[in-house]
Amino acid sequence: MRLFKSAALVAAIFAGNATQAEMFNTGKVLATGGVSMIDGAGGGGITPWATITGYATRDGINGDLHYTYAPLANYTLHSVGAAVGFWDRFELSYAHSTLTTGSTFDTVGLVADTAGGLTGQLAGTPINTGIEPFNTTIEMDIIGAKVRVFGEAIYDSDNLIPQVAIGGFYKKNKNDELLTTLKAAKTKDWEAYISATKIFFPINTLINITARYTAANQTGLVGFGGPSDEDKEIRPEISLAYLLRKDTVIGVEWAKHGDNLEGESVEIAGLNLTELQPTLETLGLGNLSGTLTQHESDWFDAFIAYFPNKNLSMTFAYAMLGDITITPDQHGFYLSLQASF
């Protein structure tokens, strides 16, 4: 929040004697400000765009508050945050993501709670996996910044030069014990990206290509890096959007994900679940140890965004997120609301 206070102060100094109406303007075309991604930046739902959030032109500032709700098969994601765009050049953002887990993590939590008393190897050993039966919640804070380098995505529609922006995120996961259990290398890390966005008004189409430099697992919700690899890599992301009418946009997105934890087993007190076979059999879960290995899929979504005016947007999407840690087939609808000012 200090970043937002500092940014507001800088905006006031540079604006000089400008009136409030001049500073807080909404001169850009409806829907061209995009929506808010789950990491907080302006763009699509799962990938940042080169556009600066809000509707401000080069003469003012504009911002938004946003909330995303995504109930999946075994998880529920909530993301709330804010972003501010300055003079159509610079953007600051913040988001807080909360991921509540479901049945599979509940079972692992029960195993962890009872393993100490049922397995001689763990008897008397405190177990702190970060996995609570029926109440496991993953939380992450995300601070982002973006700057437009060159190009104009909206008003230079008659040429092929895109708008290009560079940006980054600093992400801090608050679940140290859980990430140790899942074998992630870090609980906090930074990401960098470059995005190129172009809107072709003659065909009512937006194309965005982003290259993200990151080591995140599930965008950082389950940490960064793995037991054998902490290095970042470049992962591509693509968005395609079509303007059905001036207030309605449909599109699809794809984001490449990594494999830092691919095939890794959940670990409890230094033992993976295959070593807890006696405990699992006692609990009637003898077949569970062979299934709790982690996988991570690329993310896809198909969306429709509705902009009744420049102060409000609603995005409805179907998210196909595949394998998330130890749970496959995580697909479902999500809703994102954005209020601009």
mmCIF file of C-alpha atoms in Angstrom:
data_model
loop_
_atom_site.group_PDB
_atom_site.id
_atom_site.type_symbol
_atom_site.label_atom_id
_atom_site.label_comp_id
_atom_site.label_asym_id
_atom_site.label_seq_id
_atom_site.Cartn_x
_atom_site.Cartn_y
_atom_site.Cartn_z
ATOM 1 C CA MET A 1 0.000 0.000 0.000
ATOM 2 C CA ARG A 2 2.975 2.356 0.471
ATOM 3 C CA LEU A 3 3.593 2.127 -3.262
ATOM 4 C CA PHE A 4 0.112 3.452 -3.984
ATOM 5 C CA LYS A 5 0.519 6.341 -1.523
ATOM 6 C CA SER A 6 3.879 7.283 -3.054
ATOM 7 C CA ALA A 7 2.509 7.007 -6.571
ATOM 8 C CA ALA A 8 -0.431 9.240 -5.716
ATOM 9 C CA LEU A 9 1.962 11.847 -4.291
ATOM 10 C CA VAL A 10 4.105 11.774 -7.434
ATOM 11 C CA ALA A 11 0.984 12.166 -9.560
ATOM 12 C CA ALA A 12 -0.073 15.223 -7.564
ATOM 13 C CA ILE A 13 3.338 16.875 -7.877
ATOM 14 C CA PHE A 14 3.592 16.379 -11.624
ATOM 15 C CA ALA A 15 0.040 17.470 -12.214
ATOM 16 C CA GLY A 16 0.810 20.903 -10.734
ATOM 17 C CA ASN A 17 -2.240 23.106 -10.923
ATOM 18 C CA ALA A 18 -4.312 20.658 -12.975
ATOM 19 C CA THR A 19 -7.889 20.318 -11.850
ATOM 20 C CA GLN A 20 -9.308 17.054 -10.575
ATOM 21 C CA ALA A 21 -11.231 16.648 -13.804
ATOM 22 C CA GLU A 22 -8.034 16.981 -15.818
ATOM 23 C CA MET A 23 -6.079 14.541 -13.651
ATOM 24 C CA PHE A 24 -8.671 11.809 -13.404
ATOM 25 C CA ASN A 25 -9.791 11.415 -16.994
ATOM 26 C CA THR A 26 -11.380 8.564 -18.932
ATOM 27 C CA GLY A 27 -10.644 9.559 -22.499
ATOM 28 C CA LYS A 28 -9.849 6.160 -24.007
ATOM 29 C CA VAL A 29 -12.397 4.107 -25.950
ATOM 30 C CA LEU A 30 -14.758 1.827 -23.991
ATOM 31 C CA ALA A 31 -13.309 -1.677 -23.313
ATOM 32 C CA THR A 32 -9.775 -0.764 -24.479
ATOM 33 C CA GLY A 33 -8.539 -0.623 -20.889
ATOM 34 C CA GLY A 34 -8.955 -4.386 -20.680
ATOM 35 C CA VAL A 35 -9.830 -6.141 -17.438
ATOM 36 C CA SER A 36 -7.773 -7.220 -14.409
ATOM 37 C CA MET A 37 -5.790 -10.452 -14.380
ATOM 38 C CA ILE A 38 -5.518 -12.592 -11.251
ATOM 39 C CA ASP A 39 -2.037 -11.175 -10.573
ATOM 40 C CA GLY A 40 -3.542 -7.674 -10.477
ATOM 41 C CA ALA A 41 -2.165 -6.119 -13.673
ATOM 42 C CA GLY A 42 -4.276 -4.818 -16.517
ATOM 43 C CA GLY A 43 -4.843 -7.266 -19.345
ATOM 44 C CA GLY A 44 -6.777 -10.477 -19.696
ATOM 45 C CA GLY A 45 -7.775 -12.906 -16.960
ATOM 46 C CA ILE A 46 -4.558 -14.933 -16.752
ATOM 47 C CA THR A 47 -2.009 -12.906 -18.707
ATOM 48 C CA PRO A 48 -0.859 -9.257 -18.651
ATOM 49 C CA TRP A 49 -1.227 -7.035 -21.719
ATOM 50 C CA ALA A 50 0.869 -4.090 -22.859
ATOM 51 C CA THR A 51 -2.108 -1.772 -22.281
ATOM 52 C CA ILE A 52 -2.120 0.407 -19.159
ATOM 53 C CA THR A 53 -5.054 -0.259 -16.850
ATOM 54 C CA GLY A 54 -7.982 2.135 -16.875
ATOM 55 C CA TYR A 55 -9.165 4.691 -19.433
ATOM 56 C CA ALA A 56 -6.790 7.581 -18.802
ATOM 57 C CA THR A 57 -5.057 9.296 -21.703
ATOM 58 C CA ARG A 58 -1.557 10.759 -21.552
ATOM 59 C CA ASP A 59 -3.044 13.734 -19.698
ATOM 60 C CA GLY A 60 -4.371 11.964 -16.610
ATOM 61 C CA ILE A 61 -4.580 8.990 -14.271
ATOM 62 C CA ASN A 62 -7.188 6.292 -13.802
ATOM 63 C CA GLY A 63 -7.467 3.173 -11.670
ATOM 64 C CA ASP A 64 -9.591 0.249 -10.651
ATOM 65 C CA LEU A 65 -10.616 -2.127 -7.901
ATOM 66 C CA HIS A 66 -11.147 -5.746 -8.888
ATOM 67 C CA TYR A 67 -12.314 -9.089 -7.547
ATOM 68 C CA THR A 68 -12.142 -12.565 -9.125
ATOM 69 C CA TYR A 69 -13.976 -15.684 -7.959
ATOM 70 C CA ALA A 70 -13.160 -19.089 -9.480
ATOM 71 C CA PRO A 71 -14.768 -22.229 -7.976
ATOM 72 C CA LEU A 72 -12.950 -25.280 -9.382
ATOM 73 C CA ALA A 73 -13.423 -28.983 -8.741
ATOM 74 C CA ASN A 74 -11.146 -29.151 -5.674
ATOM 75 C CA TYR A 75 -10.152 -25.537 -5.100
ATOM 76 C CA THR A 76 -11.715 -22.093 -4.873
ATOM 77 C CA LEU A 77 -9.702 -19.045 -5.885
ATOM 78 C CA HIS A 78 -10.427 -15.528 -4.625
ATOM 79 C CA SER A 79 -8.356 -12.597 -5.868
ATOM 80 C CA VAL A 80 -8.899 -8.995 -4.788
ATOM 81 C CA GLY A 81 -6.795 -5.981 -5.633
ATOM 82 C CA ALA A 82 -6.312 -2.556 -7.137
ATOM 83 C CA ALA A 83 -4.359 -0.955 -9.964
ATOM 84 C CA VAL A 84 -3.586 2.597 -11.045
ATOM 85 C CA GLY A 85 -2.513 3.806 -14.490
ATOM 86 C CA PHE A 86 -0.569 7.060 -14.829
ATOM 87 C CA TRP A 87 -0.719 9.114 -18.046
ATOM 88 C CA ASP A 88 -1.201 5.955 -20.159
ATOM 89 C CA ARG A 89 2.465 5.242 -19.513
ATOM 90 C CA PHE A 90 2.983 3.596 -16.113
ATOM 91 C CA GLU A 91 0.969 1.172 -13.975
ATOM 92 C CA LEU A 92 1.138 0.007 -10.355
ATOM 93 C CA SER A 93 -0.922 -2.917 -9.072
ATOM 94 C CA TYR A 94 -1.568 -5.007 -5.992
ATOM 95 C CA ALA A 95 -3.475 -8.271 -5.557
ATOM 96 C CA HIS A 96 -4.122 -10.681 -2.716
ATOM 97 C CA SER A 97 -4.938 -14.240 -3.800
ATOM 98 C CA THR A 98 -6.548 -16.865 -1.574
ATOM 99 C CA LEU A 99 -6.847 -20.500 -2.649
ATOM 100 C CA THR A 100 -8.935 -22.804 -0.469
ATOM 101 C CA THR A 101 -8.298 -26.495 -1.047
ATOM 102 C CA GLY A 102 -10.676 -29.428 -1.093
ATOM 103 C CA SER A 103 -11.049 -33.154 -0.503
ATOM 104 C CA THR A 104 -7.584 -34.429 -1.456
ATOM 105 C CA PHE A 105 -5.748 -31.964 0.783
ATOM 106 C CA ASP A 106 -8.232 -32.743 3.549
ATOM 107 C CA THR A 107 -7.190 -36.402 3.349
ATOM 108 C CA VAL A 108 -3.483 -35.538 3.420
ATOM 109 C CA GLY A 109 -4.121 -33.357 6.464
ATOM 110 C CA LEU A 110 -5.790 -36.255 8.252
ATOM 111 C CA VAL A 111 -2.844 -38.517 7.384
ATOM 112 C CA ALA A 112 -0.412 -35.935 8.749
ATOM 113 C CA ASP A 113 -2.371 -35.522 11.975
ATOM 114 C CA THR A 114 -2.536 -39.246 12.668
ATOM 115 C CA ALA A 115 0.767 -40.480 11.234
ATOM 116 C CA GLY A 116 2.772 -39.689 14.368
ATOM 117 C CA GLY A 117 0.729 -42.051 16.515
ATOM 118 C CA LEU A 118 0.324 -44.816 13.929
ATOM 119 C CA THR A 119 3.826 -45.047 12.470
ATOM 120 C CA GLY A 120 6.752 -45.972 14.687
ATOM 121 C CA GLN A 121 9.156 -43.937 12.565
ATOM 122 C CA LEU A 122 7.230 -40.756 13.369
ATOM 123 C CA ALA A 123 6.122 -41.476 16.916
ATOM 124 C CA GLY A 124 6.627 -38.439 19.102
ATOM 125 C CA THR A 125 7.791 -36.299 16.157
ATOM 126 C CA PRO A 126 5.893 -33.029 15.690
ATOM 127 C CA ILE A 127 4.380 -32.819 12.213
ATOM 128 C CA ASN A 128 3.771 -29.416 10.695
ATOM 129 C CA THR A 129 2.931 -29.772 7.025
ATOM 130 C CA GLY A 130 0.887 -26.621 6.613
ATOM 131 C CA ILE A 131 -2.003 -28.863 5.569
ATOM 132 C CA GLU A 132 -4.951 -28.622 7.940
ATOM 133 C CA PRO A 133 -7.809 -31.127 7.739
ATOM 134 C CA PHE A 134 -10.816 -29.404 6.140
ATOM 135 C CA ASN A 135 -9.241 -25.959 6.419
ATOM 136 C CA THR A 136 -6.187 -25.544 4.197
ATOM 137 C CA THR A 137 -5.887 -22.069 2.705
ATOM 138 C CA ILE A 138 -3.075 -20.768 0.498
ATOM 139 C CA GLU A 139 -2.468 -17.014 0.479
ATOM 140 C CA MET A 140 -0.212 -14.856 -1.682
ATOM 141 C CA ASP A 141 0.475 -11.115 -1.993
ATOM 142 C CA ILE A 142 1.452 -9.689 -5.387
ATOM 143 C CA ILE A 143 2.901 -6.254 -6.145
ATOM 144 C CA GLY A 144 3.220 -5.340 -9.808
ATOM 145 C CA ALA A 145 4.560 -2.550 -12.021
ATOM 146 C CA LYS A 146 4.389 -1.993 -15.779
ATOM 147 C CA VAL A 147 5.688 0.681 -18.157
ATOM 148 C CA ARG A 148 4.746 1.266 -21.787
ATOM 149 C CA VAL A 149 7.960 1.394 -23.827
ATOM 150 C CA PHE A 150 6.694 2.299 -27.294
ATOM 151 C CA GLY A 151 3.818 1.860 -29.715
ATOM 152 C CA GLU A 152 0.104 2.554 -29.551
ATOM 153 C CA ALA A 153 -2.282 -0.393 -29.360
ATOM 154 C CA ILE A 154 -5.493 1.529 -30.006
ATOM 155 C CA TYR A 155 -5.155 4.588 -32.221
ATOM 156 C CA ASP A 156 -2.500 3.344 -34.671
ATOM 157 C CA SER A 157 -4.684 0.526 -35.906
ATOM 158 C CA ASP A 158 -3.630 1.091 -39.518
ATOM 159 C CA ASN A 159 -0.057 -0.190 -38.952
ATOM 160 C CA LEU A 160 1.422 -3.393 -37.622
ATOM 161 C CA ILE A 161 3.582 -1.904 -34.863
ATOM 162 C CA PRO A 162 2.199 -3.114 -31.521
ATOM 163 C CA GLN A 163 2.199 -1.419 -28.162
ATOM 164 C CA VAL A 164 5.038 -2.898 -26.115
ATOM 165 C CA ALA A 165 5.379 -2.810 -22.339
ATOM 166 C CA ILE A 166 7.724 -4.343 -19.805
ATOM 167 C CA GLY A 167 6.667 -5.225 -16.284
ATOM 168 C CA GLY A 168 7.190 -7.397 -13.288
ATOM 169 C CA PHE A 169 5.693 -8.861 -10.140
ATOM 170 C CA TYR A 170 7.001 -9.473 -6.664
ATOM 171 C CA LYS A 171 5.104 -12.378 -5.116
ATOM 172 C CA LYS A 172 5.154 -13.554 -1.503
ATOM 173 C CA ASN A 173 3.438 -16.775 -0.467
ATOM 174 C CA LYS A 174 2.418 -16.971 3.191
ATOM 175 C CA ASN A 175 2.440 -20.776 3.539
ATOM 176 C CA ASP A 176 6.018 -21.725 4.373
ATOM 177 C CA GLU A 177 5.260 -25.142 5.887
ATOM 178 C CA LEU A 178 2.949 -26.179 3.045
ATOM 179 C CA LEU A 179 5.496 -25.226 0.386
ATOM 180 C CA THR A 180 8.127 -27.295 2.202
ATOM 181 C CA THR A 181 5.691 -30.217 2.146
ATOM 182 C CA LEU A 182 5.201 -29.726 -1.603
ATOM 183 C CA LYS A 183 9.000 -29.375 -2.097
ATOM 184 C CA ALA A 184 9.012 -25.868 -3.550
ATOM 185 C CA ALA A 185 12.395 -24.109 -3.321
ATOM 186 C CA LYS A 186 11.115 -20.612 -2.404
ATOM 187 C CA THR A 187 8.109 -18.932 -0.843
ATOM 188 C CA LYS A 188 8.769 -15.556 -2.484
ATOM 189 C CA ASP A 189 10.252 -14.474 -5.783
ATOM 190 C CA TRP A 190 10.032 -11.955 -8.625
ATOM 191 C CA GLU A 191 8.879 -12.292 -12.209
ATOM 192 C CA ALA A 192 9.504 -10.139 -15.289
ATOM 193 C CA TYR A 193 7.606 -9.984 -18.560
ATOM 194 C CA ILE A 194 7.379 -8.219 -21.890
ATOM 195 C CA SER A 195 4.038 -7.865 -23.667
ATOM 196 C CA ALA A 196 3.088 -6.791 -27.177
ATOM 197 C CA THR A 197 -0.552 -5.836 -27.798
ATOM 198 C CA LYS A 198 -2.302 -4.719 -30.967
ATOM 199 C CA ILE A 199 -5.953 -3.877 -31.619
ATOM 200 C CA PHE A 200 -7.043 -4.130 -35.252
ATOM 201 C CA PHE A 201 -10.260 -2.111 -35.393
ATOM 202 C CA PRO A 202 -11.073 -2.985 -39.040
ATOM 203 C CA ILE A 203 -11.544 -6.602 -37.917
ATOM 204 C CA ASN A 204 -12.456 -5.799 -34.271
ATOM 205 C CA THR A 205 -9.659 -8.040 -32.969
ATOM 206 C CA LEU A 206 -7.022 -7.765 -30.242
ATOM 207 C CA ILE A 207 -3.877 -9.891 -30.230
ATOM 208 C CA ASN A 208 -1.510 -10.033 -27.247
ATOM 209 C CA ILE A 209 1.715 -11.988 -26.860
ATOM 210 C CA THR A 210 3.547 -12.058 -23.523
ATOM 211 C CA ALA A 211 6.850 -13.671 -22.568
ATOM 212 C CA ARG A 212 7.119 -14.153 -18.798
ATOM 213 C CA TYR A 213 10.434 -14.856 -17.055
ATOM 214 C CA THR A 214 9.562 -16.860 -13.970
ATOM 215 C CA ALA A 215 10.092 -19.937 -11.801
ATOM 216 C CA ALA A 216 6.556 -19.913 -10.384
ATOM 217 C CA ASN A 217 4.568 -23.045 -9.633
ATOM 218 C CA GLN A 218 0.854 -22.470 -10.334
ATOM 219 C CA THR A 219 1.572 -18.701 -10.638
ATOM 220 C CA GLY A 220 3.333 -18.889 -7.247
ATOM 221 C CA LEU A 221 0.399 -20.271 -5.288
ATOM 222 C CA VAL A 222 2.521 -23.341 -4.511
ATOM 223 C CA GLY A 223 5.844 -21.552 -4.438
ATOM 224 C CA PHE A 224 8.732 -21.101 -6.830
ATOM 225 C CA GLY A 225 11.218 -23.620 -8.160
ATOM 226 C CA GLY A 226 11.624 -27.201 -7.031
ATOM 227 C CA PRO A 227 14.044 -29.511 -5.212
ATOM 228 C CA SER A 228 16.371 -29.738 -8.217
ATOM 229 C CA ASP A 229 15.776 -26.490 -10.130
ATOM 230 C CA GLU A 230 15.373 -22.897 -8.940
ATOM 231 C CA ASP A 231 16.178 -21.227 -12.262
ATOM 232 C CA LYS A 232 13.710 -19.014 -14.047
ATOM 233 C CA GLU A 233 12.618 -19.716 -17.608
ATOM 234 C CA ILE A 234 10.756 -17.849 -20.341
ATOM 235 C CA ARG A 235 7.135 -18.949 -20.695
ATOM 236 C CA PRO A 236 4.888 -17.670 -23.519
ATOM 237 C CA GLU A 237 1.305 -16.467 -23.062
ATOM 238 C CA ILE A 238 -1.242 -15.536 -25.744
ATOM 239 C CA SER A 239 -4.581 -13.706 -25.722
ATOM 240 C CA LEU A 240 -7.031 -13.316 -28.612
ATOM 241 C CA ALA A 241 -10.116 -11.118 -28.221
ATOM 242 C CA TYR A 242 -12.904 -10.130 -30.597
ATOM 243 C CA LEU A 243 -15.200 -7.119 -30.176
ATOM 244 C CA LEU A 244 -18.742 -8.383 -30.720
ATOM 245 C CA ARG A 245 -20.077 -4.880 -30.198
ATOM 246 C CA LYS A 246 -18.767 -1.767 -28.499
ATOM 247 C CA ASP A 247 -19.547 -3.076 -24.986
ATOM 248 C CA THR A 248 -18.957 -6.843 -25.370
ATOM 249 C CA VAL A 249 -15.734 -8.771 -25.979
ATOM 250 C CA ILE A 250 -15.161 -12.517 -26.369
ATOM 251 C CA GLY A 251 -11.826 -14.294 -26.438
ATOM 252 C CA VAL A 252 -9.468 -17.071 -25.443
ATOM 253 C CA GLU A 253 -6.196 -17.190 -23.513
ATOM 254 C CA TRP A 254 -3.330 -19.606 -23.014
ATOM 255 C CA ALA A 255 -0.470 -19.423 -20.512
ATOM 256 C CA LYS A 256 2.476 -21.803 -20.460
ATOM 257 C CA HIS A 257 3.294 -23.252 -17.032
ATOM 258 C CA GLY A 258 6.373 -25.030 -15.684
ATOM 259 C CA ASP A 259 7.345 -28.449 -14.359
ATOM 260 C CA ASN A 260 9.491 -27.679 -11.302
ATOM 261 C CA LEU A 261 7.459 -30.075 -9.121
ATOM 262 C CA GLU A 262 6.569 -32.589 -11.831
ATOM 263 C CA GLY A 263 6.401 -36.114 -10.380
ATOM 264 C CA GLU A 264 7.348 -34.991 -6.869
ATOM 265 C CA SER A 265 5.522 -36.716 -4.020
ATOM 266 C CA VAL A 266 3.992 -34.890 -1.075
ATOM 267 C CA GLU A 267 6.414 -35.124 1.843
ATOM 268 C CA ILE A 268 5.390 -35.421 5.506
ATOM 269 C CA ALA A 269 8.059 -34.970 8.194
ATOM 270 C CA GLY A 270 10.806 -35.912 5.742
ATOM 271 C CA LEU A 271 8.967 -39.001 4.434
ATOM 272 C CA ASN A 272 6.976 -39.191 1.224
ATOM 273 C CA LEU A 273 3.646 -40.974 1.224
ATOM 274 C CA THR A 274 5.058 -44.229 -0.110
ATOM 275 C CA GLU A 275 7.044 -44.493 3.144
ATOM 276 C CA LEU A 276 3.840 -43.978 5.110
ATOM 277 C CA GLN A 277 2.207 -47.063 3.608
ATOM 278 C CA PRO A 278 1.534 -48.712 7.026
ATOM 279 C CA THR A 279 -0.221 -45.558 8.231
ATOM 280 C CA LEU A 280 -2.270 -45.280 5.058
ATOM 281 C CA GLU A 281 -3.352 -48.924 5.267
ATOM 282 C CA THR A 282 -4.426 -48.409 8.888
ATOM 283 C CA LEU A 283 -6.576 -45.504 7.720
ATOM 284 C CA GLY A 284 -7.982 -47.547 4.851
ATOM 285 C CA LEU A 285 -6.082 -45.378 2.353
ATOM 286 C CA GLY A 286 -3.569 -47.907 1.106
ATOM 287 C CA ASN A 287 -3.915 -46.849 -2.516
ATOM 288 C CA LEU A 288 -3.442 -43.157 -1.840
ATOM 289 C CA SER A 289 0.349 -43.073 -1.728
ATOM 290 C CA GLY A 290 0.615 -43.934 -5.405
ATOM 291 C CA THR A 291 -1.591 -41.052 -6.493
ATOM 292 C CA LEU A 292 -0.209 -38.086 -4.565
ATOM 293 C CA THR A 293 2.452 -37.042 -7.047
ATOM 294 C CA GLN A 294 2.359 -33.523 -8.411
ATOM 295 C CA HIS A 295 1.724 -32.331 -11.943
ATOM 296 C CA GLU A 296 1.196 -28.886 -13.460
ATOM 297 C CA SER A 297 -0.708 -28.119 -16.644
ATOM 298 C CA ASP A 298 -0.791 -25.096 -18.914
ATOM 299 C CA TRP A 299 -3.759 -22.785 -18.292
ATOM 300 C CA PHE A 300 -6.488 -22.001 -20.823
ATOM 301 C CA ASP A 301 -9.672 -19.973 -20.638
ATOM 302 C CA ALA A 302 -12.489 -18.776 -22.874
ATOM 303 C CA PHE A 303 -14.157 -15.546 -21.769
ATOM 304 C CA ILE A 304 -16.834 -12.972 -22.440
ATOM 305 C CA ALA A 305 -16.411 -9.483 -20.976
ATOM 306 C CA TYR A 306 -19.221 -6.961 -20.722
ATOM 307 C CA PHE A 307 -18.585 -3.215 -20.266
ATOM 308 C CA PRO A 308 -21.892 -1.430 -19.496
ATOM 309 C CA ASN A 309 -19.896 1.788 -18.997
ATOM 310 C CA LYS A 310 -16.361 2.950 -18.197
ATOM 311 C CA ASN A 311 -16.890 2.487 -14.463
ATOM 312 C CA LEU A 312 -17.769 -1.201 -14.492
ATOM 313 C CA SER A 313 -16.843 -4.420 -16.280
ATOM 314 C CA MET A 314 -17.855 -8.035 -15.743
ATOM 315 C CA THR A 315 -15.928 -10.993 -17.101
ATOM 316 C CA PHE A 316 -17.357 -14.498 -17.263
ATOM 317 C CA ALA A 317 -15.044 -17.323 -18.283
ATOM 318 C CA TYR A 318 -14.565 -21.050 -18.349
ATOM 319 C CA ALA A 319 -11.107 -21.903 -17.005
ATOM 320 C CA MET A 320 -9.318 -25.122 -17.985
ATOM 321 C CA LEU A 321 -6.439 -25.366 -15.529
ATOM 322 C CA GLY A 322 -5.781 -29.118 -15.686
ATOM 323 C CA ASP A 323 -3.570 -30.593 -12.952
ATOM 324 C CA ILE A 324 -2.910 -28.420 -9.909
ATOM 325 C CA THR A 325 -0.376 -30.069 -7.545
ATOM 326 C CA ILE A 326 -1.953 -33.418 -6.572
ATOM 327 C CA THR A 327 -5.426 -32.878 -8.027
ATOM 328 C CA PRO A 328 -6.269 -33.405 -11.724
ATOM 329 C CA ASP A 329 -9.023 -31.935 -13.908
ATOM 330 C CA GLN A 330 -9.371 -28.537 -12.279
ATOM 331 C CA HIS A 331 -11.866 -26.873 -14.591
ATOM 332 C CA GLY A 332 -14.705 -24.486 -13.846
ATOM 333 C CA PHE A 333 -16.305 -21.107 -14.367
ATOM 334 C CA TYR A 334 -14.970 -17.862 -12.993
ATOM 335 C CA LEU A 335 -16.334 -14.383 -12.520
ATOM 336 C CA SER A 336 -14.289 -11.193 -12.387
ATOM 337 C CA LEU A 337 -15.658 -7.750 -11.493
ATOM 338 C CA GLN A 338 -13.830 -4.465 -12.031
ATOM 339 C CA ALA A 339 -14.830 -0.976 -10.916
ATOM 340 C CA SER A 340 -12.861 1.850 -12.551
ATOM 341 C CA PHE A 341 -12.471 5.404 -11.278
#
